Amino acid sequence: MDYSYIFRTAKIKQDSLKGAGFTTSDENSYKMKRSVYNGAFNAEITLVLSKQTLTVQLFDSATGEKYALFDMTSHGAFVASLRKEVQKIIDELKAKCFESKDLKDDFVAWIKTNFGAEPDFPWPETPDYCVFRCPNQKWFALVMKIKYRQLGLTGDEEVWVVNMKAEQDAIENLVDKKSIFPAWHMNKKHWITILLTAATDFEKLCELTKKSYGLVSGKKA
């Protein structure tokens, strides 16, 4: 199963990998084995830095055979319990080996400083959602927390993102599906979604926010 979404949320601390239990075959590939379900299964975790991938394969401890159901779309209680246990291992590794501070607070502070805009919370049912408006009262940024799978990525973990307007002819080149995505729940011809994570380029985020402000207000920021 693929857990590479971590690279979209955080920056790896390579010097912490061996201390966390990884062994290496070369400078780019790291591996680790962890027992799962009271030793009934072995989880083989592979981290490839050059490709920014983190994958897990599950093997039956008694037979050594790969447990294929772990990778399949299945909602059975037993498979779900295995995935939950593996997810805990992944979360532990993320805490030990990745810098995962999100950009949300820094981004909100930057918007306040640069545009004099205060967050507006128009939807009581979604208190994590806030919008920032231009003087014409049209909003140029929507900050919210959604799940990775809502962007087409693996994982039910929640992440802070911002929706903003972009030039229509630039969107195709902007979207890399790593930190910038087609707009979630909005018109994808005019809007994009950007992850507010440690792996996102903050300067580029600010540049795109200024463009969004200009497109919505009709004035350059």
CSV table of C-alpha atoms in Angstrom, one decimal:
chain,number,residue,atom,x,y,z
A,1,MET,CA,0.0,0.0,0.0
A,2,ASP,CA,1.2,3.5,-0.9
A,3,TYR,CA,1.8,6.0,1.9
A,4,SER,CA,3.7,8.5,-0.2
A,5,TYR,CA,1.3,11.2,0.6
A,6,ILE,CA,3.6,11.9,3.6
A,7,PHE,CA,6.1,13.6,1.2
A,8,ARG,CA,3.3,16.1,0.3
A,9,THR,CA,2.8,17.0,3.9
A,10,ALA,CA,6.3,17.1,5.4
A,11,LYS,CA,10.0,17.3,4.8
A,12,ILE,CA,12.1,14.3,5.6
A,13,LYS,CA,14.8,14.4,8.2
A,14,GLN,CA,17.2,11.9,6.6
A,15,ASP,CA,19.6,11.8,9.6
A,16,SER,CA,16.8,10.4,11.7
A,17,LEU,CA,16.1,7.3,9.6
A,18,LYS,CA,18.6,4.9,11.0
A,19,GLY,CA,17.7,5.9,14.5
A,20,ALA,CA,14.1,5.1,13.8
A,21,GLY,CA,15.0,1.6,12.7
A,22,PHE,CA,15.6,1.8,8.9
A,23,THR,CA,18.5,0.1,7.2
A,24,THR,CA,19.8,1.1,3.9
A,25,SER,CA,20.9,-0.6,0.7
A,26,ASP,CA,22.1,2.6,-0.9
A,27,GLU,CA,21.9,6.4,-0.2
A,28,ASN,CA,18.3,6.6,-1.6
A,29,SER,CA,16.6,3.4,-0.4
A,30,TYR,CA,15.7,2.5,3.2
A,31,LYS,CA,13.9,-0.5,4.5
A,32,MET,CA,12.3,-1.6,7.8
A,33,LYS,CA,10.3,-4.6,9.1
A,34,ARG,CA,7.7,-4.3,11.8
A,35,SER,CA,5.5,-7.1,13.3
A,36,VAL,CA,1.8,-6.6,13.0
A,37,TYR,CA,-1.2,-8.2,14.7
A,38,ASN,CA,0.8,-9.8,17.5
A,39,GLY,CA,3.4,-11.1,15.1
A,40,ALA,CA,1.0,-12.8,12.7
A,41,PHE,CA,2.1,-10.5,10.0
A,42,ASN,CA,5.3,-8.7,9.0
A,43,ALA,CA,5.1,-5.2,7.5
A,44,GLU,CA,7.9,-4.4,5.1
A,45,ILE,CA,8.3,-0.7,4.8
A,46,THR,CA,10.3,0.8,1.9
A,47,LEU,CA,11.3,4.4,1.6
A,48,VAL,CA,12.9,5.6,-1.6
A,49,LEU,CA,14.1,9.2,-1.3
A,50,SER,CA,14.9,9.8,-5.0
A,51,LYS,CA,11.3,8.9,-5.9
A,52,GLN,CA,9.8,10.3,-2.7
A,53,THR,CA,7.8,7.1,-2.1
A,54,LEU,CA,6.9,5.2,1.1
A,55,THR,CA,5.2,1.9,0.6
A,56,VAL,CA,4.2,-1.0,2.9
A,57,GLN,CA,3.8,-4.7,2.0
A,58,LEU,CA,2.3,-7.2,4.4
A,59,PHE,CA,3.4,-10.8,4.6
A,60,ASP,CA,2.1,-13.8,6.5
A,61,SER,CA,4.6,-14.6,9.2
A,62,ALA,CA,4.0,-18.4,9.0
A,63,THR,CA,4.0,-18.8,5.3
A,64,GLY,CA,6.0,-15.8,4.1
A,65,GLU,CA,3.4,-15.1,1.5
A,66,LYS,CA,2.3,-11.6,0.6
A,67,TYR,CA,-1.1,-10.8,2.1
A,68,ALA,CA,-2.8,-9.4,-1.0
A,69,LEU,CA,-6.0,-8.3,0.6
A,70,PHE,CA,-4.1,-5.5,2.4
A,71,ASP,CA,-3.6,-3.7,-0.9
A,72,MET,CA,-7.1,-4.3,-2.3
A,73,THR,CA,-10.1,-2.1,-1.9
A,74,SER,CA,-11.8,-3.9,1.0
A,75,HIS,CA,-13.8,-2.8,3.9
A,76,GLY,CA,-13.8,-6.0,5.9
A,77,ALA,CA,-13.3,-5.6,9.7
A,78,PHE,CA,-10.1,-7.7,9.8
A,79,VAL,CA,-8.4,-5.9,6.9
A,80,ALA,CA,-9.5,-2.6,8.4
A,81,SER,CA,-7.9,-3.6,11.7
A,82,LEU,CA,-4.6,-4.4,10.0
A,83,ARG,CA,-4.6,-1.1,8.1
A,84,LYS,CA,-5.3,0.8,11.3
A,85,GLU,CA,-2.3,-0.9,13.0
A,86,VAL,CA,-0.1,-0.1,10.0
A,87,GLN,CA,-1.3,3.5,9.9
A,88,LYS,CA,-0.2,3.8,13.5
A,89,ILE,CA,3.3,2.7,12.5
A,90,ILE,CA,3.3,5.2,9.6
A,91,ASP,CA,2.2,8.0,12.0
A,92,GLU,CA,5.0,7.1,14.4
A,93,LEU,CA,7.5,7.2,11.5
A,94,LYS,CA,6.1,10.6,10.4
A,95,ALA,CA,6.6,12.0,13.8
A,96,LYS,CA,10.1,10.7,14.1
A,97,CYS,CA,11.5,11.2,10.6
A,98,PHE,CA,9.6,14.1,9.1
A,99,GLU,CA,9.2,17.8,9.8
A,100,SER,CA,5.5,18.2,9.5
A,101,LYS,CA,4.6,21.7,10.8
A,102,ASP,CA,1.8,23.0,8.6
A,103,LEU,CA,1.8,26.4,7.0
A,104,LYS,CA,-1.8,27.4,7.9
A,105,ASP,CA,-1.1,29.8,10.8
A,106,ASP,CA,1.9,31.4,8.9
A,107,PHE,CA,-0.2,31.8,5.8
A,108,VAL,CA,-3.2,33.4,7.6
A,109,ALA,CA,-0.8,35.8,9.3
A,110,TRP,CA,0.8,36.7,6.0
A,111,ILE,CA,-2.6,37.4,4.4
A,112,LYS,CA,-3.6,39.7,7.3
A,113,THR,CA,-0.3,41.6,7.0
A,114,ASN,CA,-0.2,41.9,3.2
A,115,PHE,CA,-3.9,42.5,2.5
A,116,GLY,CA,-5.3,43.8,5.8
A,117,ALA,CA,-8.0,41.1,5.5
A,118,GLU,CA,-9.4,39.3,8.4
A,119,PRO,CA,-10.8,35.7,8.2
A,120,ASP,CA,-14.5,35.4,7.8
A,121,PHE,CA,-16.3,32.2,9.0
A,122,PRO,CA,-19.5,32.0,6.9
A,123,TRP,CA,-20.4,28.4,7.5
A,124,PRO,CA,-21.2,27.4,11.1
A,125,GLU,CA,-21.4,23.7,10.1
A,126,THR,CA,-17.8,23.8,8.9
A,127,PRO,CA,-16.0,26.0,11.5
A,128,ASP,CA,-12.6,25.1,10.0
A,129,TYR,CA,-13.5,26.9,6.8
A,130,CYS,CA,-12.6,30.6,6.6
A,131,VAL,CA,-12.6,33.0,3.6
A,132,PHE,CA,-10.6,36.1,3.0
A,133,ARG,CA,-12.3,38.9,1.0
A,134,CYS,CA,-11.2,41.7,-1.3
A,135,PRO,CA,-12.6,45.2,-0.7
A,136,ASN,CA,-15.4,44.3,-3.2
A,137,GLN,CA,-16.4,41.5,-0.7
A,138,LYS,CA,-15.6,38.8,-3.2
A,139,TRP,CA,-13.3,36.2,-1.6
A,140,PHE,CA,-9.8,35.4,-3.0
A,141,ALA,CA,-8.8,32.6,-0.6
A,142,LEU,CA,-10.7,29.8,1.1
A,143,VAL,CA,-8.8,28.1,3.9
A,144,MET,CA,-10.2,24.7,5.0
A,145,LYS,CA,-9.3,21.3,6.3
A,146,ILE,CA,-10.1,18.3,4.1
A,147,LYS,CA,-9.0,14.7,3.7
A,148,TYR,CA,-6.3,13.6,1.3
A,149,ARG,CA,-8.6,11.2,-0.5
A,150,GLN,CA,-10.7,14.2,-1.5
A,151,LEU,CA,-7.8,15.3,-3.7
A,152,GLY,CA,-7.3,11.9,-5.2
A,153,LEU,CA,-4.5,10.9,-2.8
A,154,THR,CA,-4.2,7.9,-0.5
A,155,GLY,CA,-5.2,8.4,3.1
A,156,ASP,CA,-8.0,9.6,5.3
A,157,GLU,CA,-5.7,12.0,7.2
A,158,GLU,CA,-6.9,15.6,7.2
A,159,VAL,CA,-4.8,18.4,5.8
A,160,TRP,CA,-5.1,22.2,5.7
A,161,VAL,CA,-5.5,23.6,2.1
A,162,VAL,CA,-6.4,26.8,0.4
A,163,ASN,CA,-8.5,27.4,-2.6
A,164,MET,CA,-7.6,30.4,-4.7
A,165,LYS,CA,-8.3,31.8,-8.2
A,166,ALA,CA,-5.7,31.4,-11.0
A,167,GLU,CA,-5.4,32.4,-14.6
A,168,GLN,CA,-7.3,29.9,-16.7
A,169,ASP,CA,-4.5,29.3,-19.2
A,170,ALA,CA,-1.9,28.8,-16.4
A,171,ILE,CA,-3.7,26.2,-14.3
A,172,GLU,CA,-2.6,23.2,-16.4
A,173,ASN,CA,1.0,24.1,-15.8
A,174,LEU,CA,0.5,25.0,-12.2
A,175,VAL,CA,-1.2,21.7,-11.1
A,176,ASP,CA,1.5,19.2,-10.2
A,177,LYS,CA,-0.7,17.0,-8.0
A,178,LYS,CA,2.0,17.2,-5.3
A,179,SER,CA,1.2,20.4,-3.6
A,180,ILE,CA,-1.1,22.1,-6.2
A,181,PHE,CA,-4.3,20.4,-7.3
A,182,PRO,CA,-7.4,21.0,-9.4
A,183,ALA,CA,-9.8,22.9,-7.2
A,184,TRP,CA,-11.7,20.8,-4.7
A,185,HIS,CA,-15.4,21.5,-4.8
A,186,MET,CA,-15.0,24.5,-7.0
A,187,ASN,CA,-14.8,25.4,-10.7
A,188,LYS,CA,-11.5,23.7,-11.8
A,189,LYS,CA,-11.3,26.1,-14.8
A,190,HIS,CA,-10.6,29.1,-12.6
A,191,TRP,CA,-9.6,27.8,-9.2
A,192,ILE,CA,-6.8,25.6,-7.7
A,193,THR,CA,-6.2,23.9,-4.3
A,194,ILE,CA,-2.9,24.2,-2.6
A,195,LEU,CA,-1.7,22.2,0.4
A,196,LEU,CA,-0.7,24.2,3.4
A,197,THR,CA,2.0,21.8,4.5
A,198,ALA,CA,5.8,21.9,5.2
A,199,ALA,CA,6.5,20.5,1.8
A,200,THR,CA,4.8,23.4,0.0
A,201,ASP,CA,6.9,26.3,-1.3
A,202,PHE,CA,5.8,29.2,0.8
A,203,GLU,CA,7.1,31.9,-1.6
A,204,LYS,CA,5.2,30.4,-4.5
A,205,LEU,CA,2.1,30.1,-2.3
A,206,CYS,CA,2.3,33.8,-1.5
A,207,GLU,CA,2.9,34.7,-5.2
A,208,LEU,CA,-0.2,32.7,-6.3
A,209,THR,CA,-2.2,34.4,-3.5
A,210,LYS,CA,-1.3,37.8,-4.8
A,211,LYS,CA,-2.4,36.8,-8.3
A,212,SER,CA,-5.7,35.5,-6.9
A,213,TYR,CA,-6.3,38.8,-5.1
A,214,GLY,CA,-5.6,40.7,-8.3
A,215,LEU,CA,-7.9,38.5,-10.4
A,216,VAL,CA,-10.8,38.8,-7.9
A,217,SER,CA,-10.3,42.5,-7.0
A,218,GLY,CA,-9.3,43.7,-10.5
A,219,LYS,CA,-6.2,45.3,-8.9
A,220,LYS,CA,-2.6,44.1,-8.4
A,221,ALA,CA,-1.8,43.3,-4.8
